[in-house]
């Protein structure tokens, strides 16, 4: 299975071009869109979101992961094998949190280059063909060489809002497994208490809960937490009791 | 075939996780996104939209239908077989209009539970695996038991705007088959006459027509009806002559 | 392979219905969404965007191309074979730029009609079944007859903004292969110089570059060019030195 995690936009002209390449090179491998609206220009937030999502993906899958404001610049393409899952993308930190949290990890530089490499769309021209090769078990063609990540954010949590979903819930970079339920989150001087589910709090009230990918998430029952609390991606999230 | 009808957001992190589960459990069954921007927090509108869409779906299909503001609360999961089509989702009314309009209907409670059931994402953890089972003809594993729907909205039309599409056309809950073409729709004191197609009225003029899923829809030729008329989901729609 | 290029909206109720028909009629043919947010009501811009995208598609593919403000009116359905690629859609100019740039072209009227043809959704009722037939090599059932396009925009570039992507980059209808790199683009009295990639200019600075589908595109490094420059689809783009 090939998963796609990008900031190419779910409604834009880019994802289809990537899928056409994958279909051509690996016609029997199913392709699943994990997210195409990863935080733009924000590789750190994207890295933490990807790490949380990836922990639940099937092993023996390949994730094409591209948030790449430096495309065409000097960052190198990498392939990372973390606990059995492949990640293919730019060496700019995006894959590094998932990698740092894995028990078994191998990092490879990618020596293969396509005949035509556009300046701005390595997702289509380079990362998609390499993902197709790896998904079919071919480690030869992409010319992998053992390497190390040039940019790494480490395994630790990120005390920030890393994603706002379409319900305007605020996903944080804090793993809920490390937070006692009596913890309160602090955002812009406001204290947010824990609740198990939406229906446990009155309509309109803000609370935090362990979301479905294991992160602490701030929501408001039947309301839009982001607008209500005036928060967006990158805003700091503190922890108190 | 498995159809998805949800309010998970077409661009968000949720649909991909559902599809990963479906792919894992029913790798040979095609999955088609019917809609992931069903009216939020509005189960009644969603139920009427689903009923209109579902009437045109292939029999022998499974529709995972989730608009579930009460997830984690007390509503039960159900599987409904209506005129040969399966619907899987929460027993909160969402499936009830499609069910009430069917000639042959069977309602089942779902006894199966996954090893891990998140508090907020039963679409991924419960409804997706059950949909995969039913799509493969397996009625044993989901532990179905004959039951009745706890929440039902009945088969009648809904005299409201139930959906606004990206053209800003206003879909109503009125089936056009029951409306003579000389009928006028009344919205906010304004009378809207019938036209067969967009190109039959002058640019900018509002009209109603039978849309492609059999509902009365209010549009404006080359214009945005919702903004032009100041209407949104839930607004009342009257019928006059 | 079947590609979809429409203005049906990536998040709306229409694409799923098209895919259900394709799945029913051509279950083994992969379907890829190229774009569902083609410029609305702007067939000229769409025609130039489609031509640029299509030049990179696999030969022996079928593209269902629908931007059709005149649906239900008098324009005819056509199938065009251009350099080995099929295009199926309304004869309103949308396919005409791709056709005019092809070396080998055949144009056919479509004689086949479905049992039920809605007034507003020929994409689902007519173009999808015909695309499925052609994708499976069946030229008999659609009742093709040699014809000529009634509406043609010709092969020349379009000196306008034809698309704004979700990064707010401005795609023009000018093919970059015809523009010396020292050329400057002129938009609203402002001169825009060339750069190879985003990372070659300071943050916030506007530039033009050859984008990944061969068109001149105006962008701003880590900024939103459309908002920054006050431009939108249809605005004129001049070329100077």
PDB file of N, CA and C in Angstrom, chain C residues 39 41 50 62 68 80 82 104 113 155 226:
ATOM      1  N   UNK C  39     -11.556  26.132 -13.555  1.00  0.00           N
ATOM      2  CA  UNK C  39     -12.205  27.452 -13.448  1.00  0.00           C
ATOM      3  C   UNK C  39     -13.668  27.383 -13.873  1.00  0.00           C
ATOM      4  N   UNK C  41     -17.343  28.330 -15.126  1.00  0.00           N
ATOM      5  CA  UNK C  41     -17.939  29.218 -16.137  1.00  0.00           C
ATOM      6  C   UNK C  41     -16.874  29.789 -17.078  1.00  0.00           C
ATOM      7  N   UNK C  50      -6.239  22.298 -19.353  1.00  0.00           N
ATOM      8  CA  UNK C  50      -6.355  20.897 -19.765  1.00  0.00           C
ATOM      9  C   UNK C  50      -5.288  20.537 -20.802  1.00  0.00           C
ATOM     10  N   UNK C  62      -8.042   7.813 -21.430  1.00  0.00           N
ATOM     11  CA  UNK C  62      -9.271   8.530 -21.766  1.00  0.00           C
ATOM     12  C   UNK C  62      -9.469   9.627 -20.723  1.00  0.00           C
ATOM     13  N   UNK C  68     -19.112  22.810 -18.261  1.00  0.00           N
ATOM     14  CA  UNK C  68     -20.226  22.770 -19.204  1.00  0.00           C
ATOM     15  C   UNK C  68     -21.380  23.670 -18.771  1.00  0.00           C
ATOM     16  N   UNK C  80     -12.788  13.090 -28.874  1.00  0.00           N
ATOM     17  CA  UNK C  80     -11.646  13.514 -29.684  1.00  0.00           C
ATOM     18  C   UNK C  80     -10.479  12.592 -29.388  1.00  0.00           C
ATOM     19  N   UNK C  82      -6.594  12.588 -29.780  1.00  0.00           N
ATOM     20  CA  UNK C  82      -5.503  13.512 -30.083  1.00  0.00           C
ATOM     21  C   UNK C  82      -4.189  12.865 -29.673  1.00  0.00           C
ATOM     22  N   UNK C 104      -1.739  14.374 -34.456  1.00  0.00           N
ATOM     23  CA  UNK C 104      -2.748  13.528 -35.099  1.00  0.00           C
ATOM     24  C   UNK C 104      -4.055  13.684 -34.352  1.00  0.00           C
ATOM     25  N   UNK C 113     -27.076   7.506 -26.731  1.00  0.00           N
ATOM     26  CA  UNK C 113     -27.700   8.229 -25.622  1.00  0.00           C
ATOM     27  C   UNK C 113     -28.147   7.233 -24.575  1.00  0.00           C
ATOM     28  N   UNK C 155      -4.563  26.704 -31.281  1.00  0.00           N
ATOM     29  CA  UNK C 155      -3.424  26.177 -30.533  1.00  0.00           C
ATOM     30  C   UNK C 155      -2.622  27.241 -29.774  1.00  0.00           C
ATOM     31  N   UNK C 226      -1.282  35.474  -5.472  1.00  0.00           N
ATOM     32  CA  UNK C 226      -2.569  36.008  -5.929  1.00  0.00           C
ATOM     33  C   UNK C 226      -3.005  37.191  -5.062  1.00  0.00           C
TER      34      UNK C 226
END
